[in-house]
XYZ file of C-alpha atoms in Angstrom:
333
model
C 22.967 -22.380 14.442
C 22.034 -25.000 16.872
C 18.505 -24.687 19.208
C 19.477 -26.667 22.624
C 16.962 -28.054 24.309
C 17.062 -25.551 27.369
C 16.301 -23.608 24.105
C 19.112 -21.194 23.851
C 20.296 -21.009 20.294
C 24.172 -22.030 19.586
C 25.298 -19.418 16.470
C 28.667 -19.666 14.765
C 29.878 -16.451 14.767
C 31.923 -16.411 11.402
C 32.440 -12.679 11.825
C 33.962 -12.496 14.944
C 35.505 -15.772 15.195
C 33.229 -17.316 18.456
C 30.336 -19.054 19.448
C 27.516 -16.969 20.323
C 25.051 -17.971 22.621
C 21.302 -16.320 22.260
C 18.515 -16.354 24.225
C 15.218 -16.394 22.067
C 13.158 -15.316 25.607
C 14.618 -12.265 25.776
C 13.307 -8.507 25.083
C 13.403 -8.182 22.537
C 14.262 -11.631 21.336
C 17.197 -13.087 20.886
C 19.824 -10.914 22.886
C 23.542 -12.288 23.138
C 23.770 -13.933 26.782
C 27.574 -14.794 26.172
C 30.283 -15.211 23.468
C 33.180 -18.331 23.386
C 36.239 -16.857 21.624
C 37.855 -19.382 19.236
C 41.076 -19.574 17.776
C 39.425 -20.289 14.329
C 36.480 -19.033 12.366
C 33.605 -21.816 13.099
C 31.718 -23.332 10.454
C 29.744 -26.262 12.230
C 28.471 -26.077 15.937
C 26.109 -29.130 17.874
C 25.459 -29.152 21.364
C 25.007 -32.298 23.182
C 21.669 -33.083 24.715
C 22.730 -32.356 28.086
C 23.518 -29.051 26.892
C 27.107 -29.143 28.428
C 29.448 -29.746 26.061
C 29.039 -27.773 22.166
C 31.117 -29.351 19.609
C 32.379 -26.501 16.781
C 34.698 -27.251 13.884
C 36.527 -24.476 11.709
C 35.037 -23.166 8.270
C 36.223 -24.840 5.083
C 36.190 -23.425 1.728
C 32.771 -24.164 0.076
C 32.328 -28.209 -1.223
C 36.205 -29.041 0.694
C 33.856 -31.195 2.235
C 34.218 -30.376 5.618
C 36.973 -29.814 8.662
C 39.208 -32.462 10.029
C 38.874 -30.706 13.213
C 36.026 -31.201 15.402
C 36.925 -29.168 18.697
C 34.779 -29.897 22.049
C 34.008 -26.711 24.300
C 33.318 -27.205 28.027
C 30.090 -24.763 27.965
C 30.238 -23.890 31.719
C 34.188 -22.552 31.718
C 33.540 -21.553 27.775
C 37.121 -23.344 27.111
C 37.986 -25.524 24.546
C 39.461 -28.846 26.394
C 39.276 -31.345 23.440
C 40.145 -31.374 20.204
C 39.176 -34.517 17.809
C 41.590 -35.237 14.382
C 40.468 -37.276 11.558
C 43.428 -37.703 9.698
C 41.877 -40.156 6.280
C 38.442 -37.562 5.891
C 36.798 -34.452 6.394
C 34.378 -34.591 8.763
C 31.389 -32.224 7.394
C 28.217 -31.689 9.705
C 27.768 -33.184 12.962
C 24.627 -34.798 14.225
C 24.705 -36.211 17.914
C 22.726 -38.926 19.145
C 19.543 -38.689 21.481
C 22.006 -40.020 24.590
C 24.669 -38.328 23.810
C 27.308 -41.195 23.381
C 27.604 -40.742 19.713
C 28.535 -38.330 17.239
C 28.077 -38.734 13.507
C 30.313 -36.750 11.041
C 28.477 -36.541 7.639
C 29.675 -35.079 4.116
C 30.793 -37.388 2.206
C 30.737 -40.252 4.456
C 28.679 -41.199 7.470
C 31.300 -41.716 9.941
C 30.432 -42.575 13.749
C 32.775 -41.194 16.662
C 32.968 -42.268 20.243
C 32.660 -39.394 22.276
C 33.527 -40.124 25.386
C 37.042 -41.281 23.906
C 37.058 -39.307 20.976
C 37.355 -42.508 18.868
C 36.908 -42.173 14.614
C 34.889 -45.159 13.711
C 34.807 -47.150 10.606
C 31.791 -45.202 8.237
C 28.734 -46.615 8.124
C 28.128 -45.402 4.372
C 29.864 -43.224 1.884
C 27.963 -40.908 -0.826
C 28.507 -40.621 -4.712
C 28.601 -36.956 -3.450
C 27.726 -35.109 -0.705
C 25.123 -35.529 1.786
C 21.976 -33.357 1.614
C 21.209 -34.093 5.462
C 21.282 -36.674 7.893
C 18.722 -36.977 10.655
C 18.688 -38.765 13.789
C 15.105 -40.655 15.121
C 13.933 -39.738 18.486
C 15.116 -43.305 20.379
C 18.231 -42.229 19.019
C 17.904 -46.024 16.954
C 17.238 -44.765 13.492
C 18.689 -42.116 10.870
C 17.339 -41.285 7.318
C 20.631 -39.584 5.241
C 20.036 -37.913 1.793
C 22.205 -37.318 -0.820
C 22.135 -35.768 -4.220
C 24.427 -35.953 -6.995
C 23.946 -38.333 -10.350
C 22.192 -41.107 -8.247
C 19.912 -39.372 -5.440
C 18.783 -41.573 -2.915
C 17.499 -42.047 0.830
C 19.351 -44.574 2.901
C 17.623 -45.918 6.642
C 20.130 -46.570 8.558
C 20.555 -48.622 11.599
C 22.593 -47.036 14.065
C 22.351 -50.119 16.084
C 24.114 -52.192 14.338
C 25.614 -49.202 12.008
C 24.934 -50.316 9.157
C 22.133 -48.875 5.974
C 19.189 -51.217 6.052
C 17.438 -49.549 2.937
C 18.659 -47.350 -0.226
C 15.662 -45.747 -2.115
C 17.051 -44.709 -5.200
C 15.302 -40.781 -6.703
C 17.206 -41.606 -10.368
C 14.014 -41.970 -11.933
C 10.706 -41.937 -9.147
C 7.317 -41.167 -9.842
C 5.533 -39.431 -7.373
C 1.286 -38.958 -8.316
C 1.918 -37.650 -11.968
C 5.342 -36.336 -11.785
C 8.078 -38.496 -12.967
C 11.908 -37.690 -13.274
C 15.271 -36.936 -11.280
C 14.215 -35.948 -7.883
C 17.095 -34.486 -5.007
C 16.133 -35.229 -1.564
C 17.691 -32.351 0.576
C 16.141 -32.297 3.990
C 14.587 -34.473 6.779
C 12.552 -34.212 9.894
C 10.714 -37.025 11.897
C 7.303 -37.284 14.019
C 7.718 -36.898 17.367
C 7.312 -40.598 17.765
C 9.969 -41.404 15.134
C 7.263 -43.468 12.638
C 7.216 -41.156 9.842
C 9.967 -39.138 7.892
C 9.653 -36.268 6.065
C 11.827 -35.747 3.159
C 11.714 -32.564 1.066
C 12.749 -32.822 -2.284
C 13.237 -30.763 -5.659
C 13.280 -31.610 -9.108
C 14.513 -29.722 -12.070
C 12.369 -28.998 -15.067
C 12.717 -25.965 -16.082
C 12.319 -24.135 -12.757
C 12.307 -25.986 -9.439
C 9.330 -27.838 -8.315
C 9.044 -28.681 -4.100
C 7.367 -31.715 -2.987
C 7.775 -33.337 0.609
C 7.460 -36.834 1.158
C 6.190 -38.877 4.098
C 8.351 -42.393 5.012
C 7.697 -45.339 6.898
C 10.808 -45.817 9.004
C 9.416 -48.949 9.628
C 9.832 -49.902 6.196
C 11.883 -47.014 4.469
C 9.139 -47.040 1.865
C 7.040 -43.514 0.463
C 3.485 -43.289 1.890
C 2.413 -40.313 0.110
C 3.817 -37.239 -1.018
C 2.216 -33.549 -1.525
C 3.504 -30.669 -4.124
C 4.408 -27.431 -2.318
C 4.940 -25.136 -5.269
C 7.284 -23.973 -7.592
C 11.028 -23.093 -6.152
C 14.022 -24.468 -3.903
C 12.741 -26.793 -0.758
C 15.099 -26.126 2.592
C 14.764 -26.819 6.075
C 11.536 -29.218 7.206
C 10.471 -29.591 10.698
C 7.570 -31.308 12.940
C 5.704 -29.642 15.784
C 6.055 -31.283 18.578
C 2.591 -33.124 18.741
C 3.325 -34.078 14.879
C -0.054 -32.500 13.347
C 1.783 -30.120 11.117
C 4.980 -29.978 9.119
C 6.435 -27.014 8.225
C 8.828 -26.909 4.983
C 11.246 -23.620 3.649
C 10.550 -23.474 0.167
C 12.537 -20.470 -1.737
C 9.753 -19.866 -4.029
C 10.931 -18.694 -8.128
C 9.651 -15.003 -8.658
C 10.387 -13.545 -12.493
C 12.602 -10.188 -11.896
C 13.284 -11.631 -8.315
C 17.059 -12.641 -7.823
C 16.592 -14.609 -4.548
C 12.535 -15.254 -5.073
C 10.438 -15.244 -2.167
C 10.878 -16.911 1.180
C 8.020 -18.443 1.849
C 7.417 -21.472 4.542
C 4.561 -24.129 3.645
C 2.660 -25.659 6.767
C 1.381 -29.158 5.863
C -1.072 -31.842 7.913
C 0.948 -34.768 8.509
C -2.300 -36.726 8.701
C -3.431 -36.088 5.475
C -0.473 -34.583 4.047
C -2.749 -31.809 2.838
C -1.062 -28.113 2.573
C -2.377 -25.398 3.960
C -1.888 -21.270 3.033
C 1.433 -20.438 2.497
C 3.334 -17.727 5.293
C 5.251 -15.385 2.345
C 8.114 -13.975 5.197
C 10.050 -11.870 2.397
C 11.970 -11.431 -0.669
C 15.302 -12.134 1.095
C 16.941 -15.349 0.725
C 16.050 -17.883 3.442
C 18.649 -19.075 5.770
C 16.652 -21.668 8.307
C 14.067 -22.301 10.565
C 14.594 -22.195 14.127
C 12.078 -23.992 16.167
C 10.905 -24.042 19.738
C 8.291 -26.946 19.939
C 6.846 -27.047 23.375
C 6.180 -23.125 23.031
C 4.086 -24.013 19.471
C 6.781 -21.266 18.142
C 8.743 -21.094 15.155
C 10.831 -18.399 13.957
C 12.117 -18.046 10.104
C 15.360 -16.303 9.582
C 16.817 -14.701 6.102
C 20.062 -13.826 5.389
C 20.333 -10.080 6.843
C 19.086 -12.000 10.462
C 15.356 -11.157 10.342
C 13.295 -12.553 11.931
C 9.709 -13.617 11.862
C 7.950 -15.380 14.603
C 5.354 -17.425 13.687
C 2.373 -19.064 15.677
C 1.998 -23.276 14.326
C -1.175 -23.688 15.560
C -2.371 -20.486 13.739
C 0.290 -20.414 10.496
C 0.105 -16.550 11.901
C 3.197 -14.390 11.866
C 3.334 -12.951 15.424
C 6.294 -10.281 15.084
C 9.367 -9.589 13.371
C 12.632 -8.397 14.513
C 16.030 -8.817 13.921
C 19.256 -10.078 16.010
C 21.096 -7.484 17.190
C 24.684 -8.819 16.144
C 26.624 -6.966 13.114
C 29.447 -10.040 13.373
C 26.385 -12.387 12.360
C 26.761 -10.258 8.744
C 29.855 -12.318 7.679
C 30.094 -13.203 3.424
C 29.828 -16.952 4.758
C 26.616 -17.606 5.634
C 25.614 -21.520 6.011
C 22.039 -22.467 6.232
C 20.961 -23.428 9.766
């Protein structure tokens, strides 16, 4: 899923082979407004920032790395009208830049592509193994990519010049009293693009979730702040950058999936705050809706809980009204 900034939500429908198109406003919330047909089951949708043009490539079998494909739909005829090959990689996620000139391809490489010619660029980095996330600052100058595998690390990358400026290796880190293997998995910036948050997981045992705040400046740690035991997810920043919010998947004995929980954090003192406990189904994302002060978690049957950032206070729950959205593929948003 994909939140625009008109803030209509970009699904890929995996059970019925389209892109779905949802409107969050709506009564009750997120009703379909329209569905793109596609000749292939999507895996990866972004929209550009002028919200014209989505870009959708097919689903792959789990860790092929990605599609090949990346096929550009026209948003106002709902028609695909380009399709872009890259014949030496597979192309994985797709991040888009703040202007809208650039795509970046990231799975096992970063790889830049020109989109108003559709032009595959030499990558700016490749990964021991796959990419965790890659995140673009708001200037559109900066990205912070992680990646797990036998050598976790961080990379800053200049986007300028496309090239990494900083690798912070996670091999063996020490963060307060905790020392070992660490994964990073997800980032989100501040508002102003100064500070990174990276949430990471380490292994001992049972999965411990920390989140870590970076000068992008620098690339360096400032501080970091435990969130509890289980599997960190999706992070993201409200839009006047006072709180964090981080998925962690928390372990529960007798619990096959554990607890979805979401833990709200100060970014000025990196200080967590009561923990929102949404359910015992598996997480799938967070879908957020800054200037609103909204954010809405989602599981894995489509539920939905709408929550209230300034308060941490769950607001309502519902559920999107699709049965295609039910497919055996689910990919975290």
């Amino acid at each position: 899923a994909y939140v625009s900034k008109s803030g209509l939500v970009y699904v890929a429908d995996q059970g019925n082979n389209s892109l779905l198109i949802l409107d969050p406003s709506s009564k009750p919330a997120f009703e379909p407004v329209a569905t793109i047909s596609l000749s292939f089951t999507p895996g990866v949708v972004a929209v550009s920032p002028s919200g014209d043009v989505a870009y959708v490539s097919p689903l792959v079998p789990e860790f092929a790395g990605g599609s090949n494909t990346l096929y550009e739909v026209n948003l106002s005829t709902r028609r695909v009208v380009r399709t872009i090959v890259d014949h030496s990689q597979p192309l994985g996620s797709i991040a888009i830049a703040p202007d809208g000139k650039m795509a970046y391809a990231w799975g096992d490489n970063i790889v830049p592509i020109e989109l108003s010619t559709g032009r595959i660029l030499k990558p700016i980095s490749r990964s021991q193994l796959v990419y965790t996330d890659f995140e673009i600052s708001p200037n559109g100058r900066t990205a912070i990519a992680t990646s797990e595998g036998a050598s976790p690390n961080y990379q800053l990358i200049n986007l300028v010049s496309g090239s990494v400026t900083k690798t912070v290796s996670m091999g063996d880190l020490q963060i307060r009293h905790t020392k070992g293997l660490w994964s990073p998995q997800t980032v989100a910036f501040s508002p102003d693009g100064t500070s990174a948050y990276i949430g990471v997981q380490q292994e001992a045992g049972s999965s411990s979730a920390w989140l870590l705040k970076v000068s992008v400046k620098t690339g360096r740690i400032e501080s970091g702040v435990e969130l509890g035991q289980g599997g960190i997810g999706e992070v993201v920043v409200t839009s006047d950058g006072s709180r964090a919010f981080a998925l962690v998947q928390s372990d529960v004995k007798g619990v096959y999936s554990g607890v979805f929980t979401i833990a709200p954090v100060e970014t000025g003192t990196l200080e967590t705050l009561h923990k929102i406990v949404i359910g015992d189904v598996q997480g799938l994302g967070l879908l957020q809706f800054g200037t609103a002060h909204t954010l809405y978690a989602v599981d894995t049957q489509w539920r939905l809980a709408r929550i209230d950032e300034r308060t941490d206070h769950i607001i309502s729950t519902s559920r999107i009204p699709v049965p295609s959205l039910l497919a055996p593929t689910l990919q975290p948003i």
